[in-house]
JSON list of C-alpha atoms and ligand atoms in Angstrom, two decimals:
[
{"chain": "A", "resi": 20, "resn": "UNK", "atom": "CA", "xyz": [0.00, 0.00, 0.00]},
{"chain": "A", "resi": 21, "resn": "UNK", "atom": "CA", "xyz": [1.38, 3.43, -0.93]},
{"chain": "A", "resi": 22, "resn": "UNK", "atom": "CA", "xyz": [1.60, 6.35, 1.53]},
{"chain": "A", "resi": 23, "resn": "UNK", "atom": "CA", "xyz": [-1.22, 8.08, -0.38]},
{"chain": "A", "resi": 24, "resn": "UNK", "atom": "CA", "xyz": [-3.46, 5.02, -0.08]},
{"chain": "A", "resi": 25, "resn": "UNK", "atom": "CA", "xyz": [-2.71, 4.79, 3.65]},
{"chain": "A", "resi": 26, "resn": "UNK", "atom": "CA", "xyz": [-3.62, 8.49, 4.02]},
{"chain": "A", "resi": 27, "resn": "UNK", "atom": "CA", "xyz": [-6.94, 7.88, 2.26]},
{"chain": "A", "resi": 28, "resn": "UNK", "atom": "CA", "xyz": [-7.86, 5.11, 4.59]},
{"chain": "A", "resi": 29, "resn": "UNK", "atom": "CA", "xyz": [-7.01, 7.14, 7.71]},
{"chain": "A", "resi": 30, "resn": "UNK", "atom": "CA", "xyz": [-9.42, 9.89, 6.64]},
{"chain": "A", "resi": 31, "resn": "UNK", "atom": "CA", "xyz": [-12.17, 7.50, 5.52]},
{"chain": "A", "resi": 32, "resn": "UNK", "atom": "CA", "xyz": [-11.96, 5.00, 8.37]},
{"chain": "A", "resi": 33, "resn": "UNK", "atom": "CA", "xyz": [-10.74, 2.21, 6.12]},
{"chain": "A", "resi": 34, "resn": "UNK", "atom": "CA", "xyz": [-12.88, 2.78, 3.05]},
{"chain": "A", "resi": 35, "resn": "UNK", "atom": "CA", "xyz": [-10.55, 2.74, 0.05]},
{"chain": "A", "resi": 36, "resn": "UNK", "atom": "CA", "xyz": [-11.05, 5.70, -2.27]},
{"chain": "A", "resi": 37, "resn": "UNK", "atom": "CA", "xyz": [-9.91, 5.90, -5.87]},
{"chain": "A", "resi": 38, "resn": "UNK", "atom": "CA", "xyz": [-7.07, 8.11, -7.01]},
{"chain": "A", "resi": 39, "resn": "UNK", "atom": "CA", "xyz": [-5.92, 11.52, -5.80]},
{"chain": "A", "resi": 40, "resn": "UNK", "atom": "CA", "xyz": [-6.70, 14.04, -8.54]},
{"chain": "A", "resi": 41, "resn": "UNK", "atom": "CA", "xyz": [-5.20, 17.15, -6.89]},
{"chain": "A", "resi": 42, "resn": "UNK", "atom": "CA", "xyz": [-2.79, 16.82, -3.95]},
{"chain": "A", "resi": 43, "resn": "UNK", "atom": "CA", "xyz": [-2.82, 19.20, -0.98]},
{"chain": "A", "resi": 44, "resn": "UNK", "atom": "CA", "xyz": [0.38, 20.86, -2.18]},
{"chain": "A", "resi": 45, "resn": "UNK", "atom": "CA", "xyz": [-0.90, 21.30, -5.77]},
{"chain": "A", "resi": 46, "resn": "UNK", "atom": "CA", "xyz": [-4.06, 22.91, -4.39]},
{"chain": "A", "resi": 47, "resn": "UNK", "atom": "CA", "xyz": [-2.11, 25.20, -2.04]},
{"chain": "A", "resi": 48, "resn": "UNK", "atom": "CA", "xyz": [0.11, 26.44, -4.86]},
{"chain": "A", "resi": 49, "resn": "UNK", "atom": "CA", "xyz": [-2.84, 27.17, -7.14]},
{"chain": "A", "resi": 50, "resn": "UNK", "atom": "CA", "xyz": [-4.87, 28.88, -4.40]},
{"chain": "A", "resi": 51, "resn": "UNK", "atom": "CA", "xyz": [-1.90, 31.15, -3.60]},
{"chain": "A", "resi": 52, "resn": "UNK", "atom": "CA", "xyz": [-1.73, 32.10, -7.29]},
{"chain": "A", "resi": 53, "resn": "UNK", "atom": "CA", "xyz": [-5.46, 32.82, -7.44]},
{"chain": "A", "resi": 54, "resn": "UNK", "atom": "CA", "xyz": [-5.26, 34.97, -4.31]},
{"chain": "A", "resi": 55, "resn": "UNK", "atom": "CA", "xyz": [-2.51, 37.07, -5.87]},
{"chain": "A", "resi": 56, "resn": "UNK", "atom": "CA", "xyz": [-4.49, 37.41, -9.13]},
{"chain": "A", "resi": 57, "resn": "UNK", "atom": "CA", "xyz": [-7.60, 38.55, -7.26]},
{"chain": "A", "resi": 58, "resn": "UNK", "atom": "CA", "xyz": [-5.66, 41.04, -5.14]},
{"chain": "A", "resi": 59, "resn": "UNK", "atom": "CA", "xyz": [-4.13, 42.55, -8.30]},
{"chain": "A", "resi": 60, "resn": "UNK", "atom": "CA", "xyz": [-7.44, 42.76, -10.19]},
{"chain": "A", "resi": 61, "resn": "UNK", "atom": "CA", "xyz": [-9.05, 45.59, -8.19]},
{"chain": "A", "resi": 62, "resn": "UNK", "atom": "CA", "xyz": [-8.01, 49.16, -7.42]},
{"chain": "A", "resi": 63, "resn": "UNK", "atom": "CA", "xyz": [-6.59, 49.60, -3.91]},
{"chain": "A", "resi": 64, "resn": "UNK", "atom": "CA", "xyz": [-9.70, 51.37, -2.60]},
{"chain": "A", "resi": 65, "resn": "UNK", "atom": "CA", "xyz": [-12.21, 48.82, -4.01]},
{"chain": "A", "resi": 66, "resn": "UNK", "atom": "CA", "xyz": [-14.77, 47.62, -1.46]},
{"chain": "A", "resi": 67, "resn": "UNK", "atom": "CA", "xyz": [-14.66, 43.83, -1.93]},
{"chain": "A", "resi": 68, "resn": "UNK", "atom": "CA", "xyz": [-17.14, 41.30, -0.53]},
{"chain": "A", "resi": 69, "resn": "UNK", "atom": "CA", "xyz": [-16.44, 37.59, -1.02]},
{"chain": "A", "resi": 70, "resn": "UNK", "atom": "CA", "xyz": [-19.54, 35.40, -0.88]},
{"chain": "A", "resi": 71, "resn": "UNK", "atom": "CA", "xyz": [-18.67, 31.78, -0.19]},
{"chain": "A", "resi": 72, "resn": "UNK", "atom": "CA", "xyz": [-21.23, 29.29, -1.50]},
{"chain": "A", "resi": 73, "resn": "UNK", "atom": "CA", "xyz": [-21.75, 26.81, 1.33]},
{"chain": "A", "resi": 74, "resn": "UNK", "atom": "CA", "xyz": [-21.16, 24.19, 2.14]},
{"chain": "A", "resi": 75, "resn": "UNK", "atom": "CA", "xyz": [-18.74, 23.06, -0.55]},
{"chain": "A", "resi": 76, "resn": "UNK", "atom": "CA", "xyz": [-16.55, 26.19, -0.69]},
{"chain": "A", "resi": 77, "resn": "UNK", "atom": "CA", "xyz": [-15.74, 26.37, 3.02]},
{"chain": "A", "resi": 78, "resn": "UNK", "atom": "CA", "xyz": [-12.23, 24.88, 2.84]},
{"chain": "A", "resi": 79, "resn": "UNK", "atom": "CA", "xyz": [-11.33, 26.71, -0.38]},
{"chain": "A", "resi": 80, "resn": "UNK", "atom": "CA", "xyz": [-12.70, 30.00, 0.94]},
{"chain": "A", "resi": 81, "resn": "UNK", "atom": "CA", "xyz": [-10.73, 29.69, 4.18]},
{"chain": "A", "resi": 82, "resn": "UNK", "atom": "CA", "xyz": [-7.49, 29.14, 2.29]},
{"chain": "A", "resi": 83, "resn": "UNK", "atom": "CA", "xyz": [-8.26, 31.67, -0.45]},
{"chain": "A", "resi": 84, "resn": "UNK", "atom": "CA", "xyz": [-9.01, 34.67, 1.78]},
{"chain": "A", "resi": 85, "resn": "UNK", "atom": "CA", "xyz": [-5.67, 34.24, 3.51]},
{"chain": "A", "resi": 86, "resn": "UNK", "atom": "CA", "xyz": [-3.96, 34.55, 0.13]},
{"chain": "A", "resi": 87, "resn": "UNK", "atom": "CA", "xyz": [-5.72, 37.80, -0.86]},
{"chain": "A", "resi": 88, "resn": "UNK", "atom": "CA", "xyz": [-3.44, 40.38, 0.73]},
{"chain": "A", "resi": 89, "resn": "UNK", "atom": "CA", "xyz": [-5.69, 43.42, 0.75]},
{"chain": "A", "resi": 90, "resn": "UNK", "atom": "CA", "xyz": [-8.79, 44.62, 2.65]},
{"chain": "A", "resi": 91, "resn": "UNK", "atom": "CA", "xyz": [-11.96, 42.60, 2.02]},
{"chain": "A", "resi": 92, "resn": "UNK", "atom": "CA", "xyz": [-15.05, 41.26, 3.77]},
{"chain": "A", "resi": 93, "resn": "UNK", "atom": "CA", "xyz": [-16.59, 37.78, 3.78]},
{"chain": "A", "resi": 94, "resn": "UNK", "atom": "CA", "xyz": [-20.16, 36.49, 3.91]},
{"chain": "A", "resi": 95, "resn": "UNK", "atom": "CA", "xyz": [-21.88, 33.34, 2.71]},
{"chain": "A", "resi": 96, "resn": "UNK", "atom": "CA", "xyz": [-24.57, 32.04, 0.43]},
{"chain": "A", "resi": 97, "resn": "UNK", "atom": "CA", "xyz": [-26.23, 28.75, 1.31]},
{"chain": "A", "resi": 98, "resn": "UNK", "atom": "CA", "xyz": [-27.80, 26.99, -1.62]},
{"chain": "A", "resi": 99, "resn": "UNK", "atom": "CA", "xyz": [-28.90, 23.43, -2.08]},
{"chain": "A", "resi": 100, "resn": "UNK", "atom": "CA", "xyz": [-29.17, 21.63, -5.39]},
{"chain": "A", "resi": 101, "resn": "UNK", "atom": "CA", "xyz": [-27.74, 18.15, -5.04]},
{"chain": "A", "resi": 102, "resn": "UNK", "atom": "CA", "xyz": [-29.32, 16.54, -2.00]},
{"chain": "A", "resi": 103, "resn": "UNK", "atom": "CA", "xyz": [-27.32, 13.44, -1.19]},
{"chain": "A", "resi": 104, "resn": "UNK", "atom": "CA", "xyz": [-26.89, 12.12, -4.72]},
{"chain": "A", "resi": 105, "resn": "UNK", "atom": "CA", "xyz": [-24.29, 12.72, -7.38]},
{"chain": "A", "resi": 106, "resn": "UNK", "atom": "CA", "xyz": [-26.63, 14.17, -10.02]},
{"chain": "A", "resi": 107, "resn": "UNK", "atom": "CA", "xyz": [-28.07, 17.69, -10.06]},
{"chain": "A", "resi": 108, "resn": "UNK", "atom": "CA", "xyz": [-31.75, 17.95, -9.17]},
{"chain": "A", "resi": 109, "resn": "UNK", "atom": "CA", "xyz": [-31.91, 21.09, -11.33]},
{"chain": "A", "resi": 110, "resn": "UNK", "atom": "CA", "xyz": [-33.52, 23.41, -8.80]},
{"chain": "A", "resi": 111, "resn": "UNK", "atom": "CA", "xyz": [-31.52, 25.64, -6.47]},
{"chain": "A", "resi": 112, "resn": "UNK", "atom": "CA", "xyz": [-32.92, 26.77, -3.15]},
{"chain": "A", "resi": 113, "resn": "UNK", "atom": "CA", "xyz": [-31.34, 29.74, -1.33]},
{"chain": "A", "resi": 114, "resn": "UNK", "atom": "CA", "xyz": [-31.34, 28.67, 2.32]},
{"chain": "A", "resi": 115, "resn": "UNK", "atom": "CA", "xyz": [-29.36, 31.66, 3.69]},
{"chain": "A", "resi": 116, "resn": "UNK", "atom": "CA", "xyz": [-29.35, 35.13, 2.22]},
{"chain": "A", "resi": 117, "resn": "UNK", "atom": "CA", "xyz": [-26.41, 37.31, 3.29]},
{"chain": "A", "resi": 118, "resn": "UNK", "atom": "CA", "xyz": [-27.18, 40.28, 5.52]},
{"chain": "A", "resi": 119, "resn": "UNK", "atom": "CA", "xyz": [-24.25, 42.25, 4.12]},
{"chain": "A", "resi": 120, "resn": "UNK", "atom": "CA", "xyz": [-25.21, 45.21, 1.89]},
{"chain": "A", "resi": 121, "resn": "UNK", "atom": "CA", "xyz": [-24.10, 44.78, -1.74]},
{"chain": "A", "resi": 122, "resn": "UNK", "atom": "CA", "xyz": [-24.91, 48.09, -3.48]},
{"chain": "A", "resi": 123, "resn": "UNK", "atom": "CA", "xyz": [-21.77, 49.68, -4.91]},
{"chain": "A", "resi": 124, "resn": "UNK", "atom": "CA", "xyz": [-19.53, 46.83, -3.75]},
{"chain": "A", "resi": 125, "resn": "UNK", "atom": "CA", "xyz": [-17.34, 44.43, -5.72]},
{"chain": "A", "resi": 126, "resn": "UNK", "atom": "CA", "xyz": [-18.83, 40.98, -5.18]},
{"chain": "A", "resi": 127, "resn": "UNK", "atom": "CA", "xyz": [-16.82, 37.78, -5.69]},
{"chain": "A", "resi": 128, "resn": "UNK", "atom": "CA", "xyz": [-18.87, 34.58, -5.50]},
{"chain": "A", "resi": 129, "resn": "UNK", "atom": "CA", "xyz": [-16.63, 31.73, -4.38]},
{"chain": "A", "resi": 130, "resn": "UNK", "atom": "CA", "xyz": [-17.73, 28.31, -5.65]},
{"chain": "A", "resi": 131, "resn": "UNK", "atom": "CA", "xyz": [-16.10, 24.93, -5.12]},
{"chain": "A", "resi": 132, "resn": "UNK", "atom": "CA", "xyz": [-16.93, 23.37, -8.49]},
{"chain": "A", "resi": 133, "resn": "UNK", "atom": "CA", "xyz": [-18.88, 24.30, -11.60]},
{"chain": "A", "resi": 134, "resn": "UNK", "atom": "CA", "xyz": [-20.64, 21.21, -12.95]},
{"chain": "A", "resi": 135, "resn": "UNK", "atom": "CA", "xyz": [-23.99, 21.69, -14.75]},
{"chain": "A", "resi": 136, "resn": "UNK", "atom": "CA", "xyz": [-23.84, 25.44, -14.08]},
{"chain": "A", "resi": 137, "resn": "UNK", "atom": "CA", "xyz": [-27.33, 25.37, -12.59]},
{"chain": "A", "resi": 138, "resn": "UNK", "atom": "CA", "xyz": [-26.25, 26.83, -9.26]},
{"chain": "A", "resi": 139, "resn": "UNK", "atom": "CA", "xyz": [-24.45, 29.84, -10.76]},
{"chain": "A", "resi": 140, "resn": "UNK", "atom": "CA", "xyz": [-27.13, 30.42, -13.40]},
{"chain": "A", "resi": 141, "resn": "UNK", "atom": "CA", "xyz": [-29.83, 30.56, -10.75]},
{"chain": "A", "resi": 142, "resn": "UNK", "atom": "CA", "xyz": [-27.99, 32.56, -8.07]},
{"chain": "A", "resi": 143, "resn": "UNK", "atom": "CA", "xyz": [-25.85, 35.14, -9.86]},
{"chain": "A", "resi": 144, "resn": "UNK", "atom": "CA", "xyz": [-28.71, 37.12, -11.41]},
{"chain": "A", "resi": 145, "resn": "UNK", "atom": "CA", "xyz": [-30.23, 37.68, -7.98]},
{"chain": "A", "resi": 146, "resn": "UNK", "atom": "CA", "xyz": [-26.91, 39.03, -6.68]},
{"chain": "A", "resi": 147, "resn": "UNK", "atom": "CA", "xyz": [-26.45, 41.26, -9.74]},
{"chain": "A", "resi": 148, "resn": "UNK", "atom": "CA", "xyz": [-29.95, 42.71, -9.12]},
{"chain": "A", "resi": 149, "resn": "UNK", "atom": "CA", "xyz": [-28.73, 44.20, -5.82]},
{"chain": "A", "resi": 150, "resn": "UNK", "atom": "CA", "xyz": [-26.81, 46.93, -7.63]},
{"chain": "A", "resi": 151, "resn": "UNK", "atom": "CA", "xyz": [-23.21, 45.88, -6.87]},
{"chain": "A", "resi": 152, "resn": "UNK", "atom": "CA", "xyz": [-20.29, 47.66, -8.58]},
{"chain": "A", "resi": 153, "resn": "UNK", "atom": "CA", "xyz": [-19.29, 44.28, -10.10]},
{"chain": "A", "resi": 154, "resn": "UNK", "atom": "CA", "xyz": [-19.98, 40.55, -9.80]},
{"chain": "A", "resi": 155, "resn": "UNK", "atom": "CA", "xyz": [-17.25, 37.99, -10.49]},
{"chain": "A", "resi": 156, "resn": "UNK", "atom": "CA", "xyz": [-17.01, 34.28, -9.82]},
{"chain": "A", "resi": 157, "resn": "UNK", "atom": "CA", "xyz": [-14.01, 32.43, -8.47]},
{"chain": "A", "resi": 158, "resn": "UNK", "atom": "CA", "xyz": [-14.29, 28.64, -8.78]},
{"chain": "A", "resi": 159, "resn": "UNK", "atom": "CA", "xyz": [-11.70, 26.16, -7.61]},
{"chain": "A", "resi": 160, "resn": "UNK", "atom": "CA", "xyz": [-12.79, 23.55, -10.15]},
{"chain": "A", "resi": 161, "resn": "UNK", "atom": "CA", "xyz": [-14.57, 23.78, -13.49]},
{"chain": "A", "resi": 162, "resn": "UNK", "atom": "CA", "xyz": [-15.68, 20.64, -15.33]},
{"chain": "A", "resi": 163, "resn": "UNK", "atom": "CA", "xyz": [-16.30, 22.64, -18.55]},
{"chain": "A", "resi": 164, "resn": "UNK", "atom": "CA", "xyz": [-19.46, 20.67, -19.28]},
{"chain": "A", "resi": 165, "resn": "UNK", "atom": "CA", "xyz": [-22.12, 23.28, -18.43]},
{"chain": "A", "resi": 166, "resn": "UNK", "atom": "CA", "xyz": [-24.27, 23.52, -21.59]},
{"chain": "A", "resi": 167, "resn": "UNK", "atom": "CA", "xyz": [-25.34, 27.15, -21.18]},
{"chain": "A", "resi": 168, "resn": "UNK", "atom": "CA", "xyz": [-23.38, 28.87, -18.47]},
{"chain": "A", "resi": 169, "resn": "UNK", "atom": "CA", "xyz": [-24.63, 32.45, -18.26]},
{"chain": "A", "resi": 170, "resn": "UNK", "atom": "CA", "xyz": [-22.02, 33.43, -15.66]},
{"chain": "A", "resi": 171, "resn": "UNK", "atom": "CA", "xyz": [-18.51, 32.32, -16.57]},
{"chain": "A", "resi": 172, "resn": "UNK", "atom": "CA", "xyz": [-16.01, 32.36, -13.67]},
{"chain": "A", "resi": 173, "resn": "UNK", "atom": "CA", "xyz": [-13.24, 34.93, -14.04]},
{"chain": "A", "resi": 174, "resn": "UNK", "atom": "CA", "xyz": [-10.88, 32.82, -11.92]},
{"chain": "A", "resi": 175, "resn": "UNK", "atom": "CA", "xyz": [-10.68, 29.02, -12.13]},
{"chain": "A", "resi": 176, "resn": "UNK", "atom": "CA", "xyz": [-8.27, 26.88, -10.13]},
{"chain": "A", "resi": 177, "resn": "UNK", "atom": "CA", "xyz": [-8.28, 23.77, -12.28]},
{"chain": "A", "resi": 178, "resn": "UNK", "atom": "CA", "xyz": [-10.19, 22.42, -15.29]},
{"chain": "A", "resi": 179, "resn": "UNK", "atom": "CA", "xyz": [-11.49, 19.26, -13.63]},
{"chain": "A", "resi": 180, "resn": "UNK", "atom": "CA", "xyz": [-12.13, 15.85, -15.20]},
{"chain": "A", "resi": 181, "resn": "UNK", "atom": "CA", "xyz": [-15.79, 14.97, -15.75]},
{"chain": "A", "resi": 182, "resn": "UNK", "atom": "CA", "xyz": [-15.91, 12.65, -12.76]},
{"chain": "A", "resi": 183, "resn": "UNK", "atom": "CA", "xyz": [-17.47, 12.93, -9.32]},
{"chain": "A", "resi": 184, "resn": "UNK", "atom": "CA", "xyz": [-14.86, 14.42, -7.00]},
{"chain": "A", "resi": 185, "resn": "UNK", "atom": "CA", "xyz": [-14.64, 14.58, -3.21]},
{"chain": "A", "resi": 186, "resn": "UNK", "atom": "CA", "xyz": [-12.45, 16.28, -0.63]},
{"chain": "A", "resi": 187, "resn": "UNK", "atom": "CA", "xyz": [-11.26, 19.83, 0.13]},
{"chain": "A", "resi": 188, "resn": "UNK", "atom": "CA", "xyz": [-14.89, 20.78, 0.85]},
{"chain": "A", "resi": 189, "resn": "UNK", "atom": "CA", "xyz": [-16.55, 18.58, -1.77]},
{"chain": "A", "resi": 190, "resn": "UNK", "atom": "CA", "xyz": [-18.78, 15.85, -0.39]},
{"chain": "A", "resi": 191, "resn": "UNK", "atom": "CA", "xyz": [-20.55, 12.69, -1.34]},
{"chain": "A", "resi": 192, "resn": "UNK", "atom": "CA", "xyz": [-23.59, 12.36, 0.92]},
{"chain": "A", "resi": 193, "resn": "UNK", "atom": "CA", "xyz": [-21.85, 14.79, 3.35]},
{"chain": "A", "resi": 194, "resn": "UNK", "atom": "CA", "xyz": [-18.81, 12.53, 3.70]},
{"chain": "A", "resi": 195, "resn": "UNK", "atom": "CA", "xyz": [-15.22, 13.31, 2.65]},
{"chain": "A", "resi": 196, "resn": "UNK", "atom": "CA", "xyz": [-15.38, 17.13, 2.94]},
{"chain": "A", "resi": 197, "resn": "UNK", "atom": "CA", "xyz": [-12.40, 17.07, 5.32]},
{"chain": "A", "resi": 198, "resn": "UNK", "atom": "CA", "xyz": [-9.93, 15.34, 3.00]},
{"chain": "A", "resi": 199, "resn": "UNK", "atom": "CA", "xyz": [-6.98, 17.75, 2.46]},
{"chain": "A", "resi": 200, "resn": "UNK", "atom": "CA", "xyz": [-6.75, 16.61, -1.17]},
{"chain": "A", "resi": 201, "resn": "UNK", "atom": "CA", "xyz": [-9.28, 16.10, -4.00]},
{"chain": "A", "resi": 202, "resn": "UNK", "atom": "CA", "xyz": [-10.01, 12.54, -4.99]},
{"chain": "A", "resi": 203, "resn": "UNK", "atom": "CA", "xyz": [-12.17, 10.49, -7.27]},
{"chain": "A", "resi": 204, "resn": "UNK", "atom": "CA", "xyz": [-14.02, 7.85, -5.23]},
{"chain": "A", "resi": 205, "resn": "UNK", "atom": "CA", "xyz": [-14.03, 4.26, -6.38]},
{"chain": "A", "resi": 206, "resn": "UNK", "atom": "CA", "xyz": [-17.54, 3.38, -7.59]},
{"chain": "B", "resi": 324, "resn": "IMP", "atom": "P1", "xyz": [-23.82, 22.75, -10.66]},
{"chain": "B", "resi": 324, "resn": "IMP", "atom": "O1", "xyz": [-25.00, 23.54, -10.18]},
{"chain": "B", "resi": 324, "resn": "IMP", "atom": "O2", "xyz": [-24.23, 21.50, -11.39]},
{"chain": "B", "resi": 324, "resn": "IMP", "atom": "O3", "xyz": [-22.81, 23.56, -11.43]},
{"chain": "B", "resi": 324, "resn": "IMP", "atom": "O4", "xyz": [-23.08, 22.17, -9.40]},
{"chain": "B", "resi": 324, "resn": "IMP", "atom": "C1", "xyz": [-22.66, 22.98, -8.39]},
{"chain": "B", "resi": 324, "resn": "IMP", "atom": "C2", "xyz": [-22.60, 22.27, -7.05]},
{"chain": "B", "resi": 324, "resn": "IMP", "atom": "O5", "xyz": [-22.81, 20.86, -7.14]},
{"chain": "B", "resi": 324, "resn": "IMP", "atom": "C3", "xyz": [-21.23, 22.44, -6.46]},
{"chain": "B", "resi": 324, "resn": "IMP", "atom": "O6", "xyz": [-21.15, 23.61, -5.69]},
{"chain": "B", "resi": 324, "resn": "IMP", "atom": "C4", "xyz": [-21.07, 21.19, -5.62]},
{"chain": "B", "resi": 324, "resn": "IMP", "atom": "O7", "xyz": [-21.58, 21.40, -4.32]},
{"chain": "B", "resi": 324, "resn": "IMP", "atom": "C5", "xyz": [-21.91, 20.15, -6.32]},
{"chain": "B", "resi": 324, "resn": "IMP", "atom": "N1", "xyz": [-21.06, 19.31, -7.18]},
{"chain": "B", "resi": 324, "resn": "IMP", "atom": "C6", "xyz": [-20.97, 19.34, -8.52]},
{"chain": "B", "resi": 324, "resn": "IMP", "atom": "N2", "xyz": [-20.08, 18.45, -8.97]},
{"chain": "B", "resi": 324, "resn": "IMP", "atom": "C7", "xyz": [-19.59, 17.83, -7.89]},
{"chain": "B", "resi": 324, "resn": "IMP", "atom": "C8", "xyz": [-18.59, 16.80, -7.69]},
{"chain": "B", "resi": 324, "resn": "IMP", "atom": "O8", "xyz": [-17.96, 16.26, -8.62]},
{"chain": "B", "resi": 324, "resn": "IMP", "atom": "N3", "xyz": [-18.36, 16.43, -6.39]},
{"chain": "B", "resi": 324, "resn": "IMP", "atom": "C9", "xyz": [-19.02, 16.98, -5.34]},
{"chain": "B", "resi": 324, "resn": "IMP", "atom": "N4", "xyz": [-19.93, 17.96, -5.48]},
{"chain": "B", "resi": 324, "resn": "IMP", "atom": "C10", "xyz": [-20.21, 18.37, -6.74]},
{"chain": "B", "resi": 325, "resn": "MG", "atom": "MG1", "xyz": [-22.32, 19.20, -2.43]}
]
């Protein structure tokens, strides 16, 4: 058994997962790069509000904000579209609406993974309606399979394979969010 396989089984309580797609160090390097790109993209006095889409973005968001070396604020969006399965149900419910004012501010929606694009298509318009100075999307992973994505992320960590991925915030039936790497479970 390799060290990586042993690490899997520690996190999963013995359940063998498939392969590691992005290691913790690959993710850290890319997130640092994205943080620097975001910091450089706005004028120094821009009023920036990052909106993390829960739950999947919580690990990414926590790492990302510490790599954006400039003033900013953080709030959350809670949406549900997947239930416990691996296929999109197609309807997105907003379960928490941020209290933070958005008018005149630069909004960055932080998403873990863009798959069908349903979540972004259904949520971004509502945010844009609140009169922000700008709306951008930062996604760690993009499967590039969304048929009609109305809101294309400005920043993407990795173009992901068209497989179901877990770890670094991504779940399968709420399991595996705490893996420090991104993996493809054995099915
Ligand atoms: P979309 O609405 O189909 O673009 O999917 C967006 C949401 O579905 C993401 O924020 C994830 O929570 C979830 N999701 C999509 N693909 C995956 C995956 O491969 N693994 C885990 N969650 C996923
Ligand atoms: Mg999920």
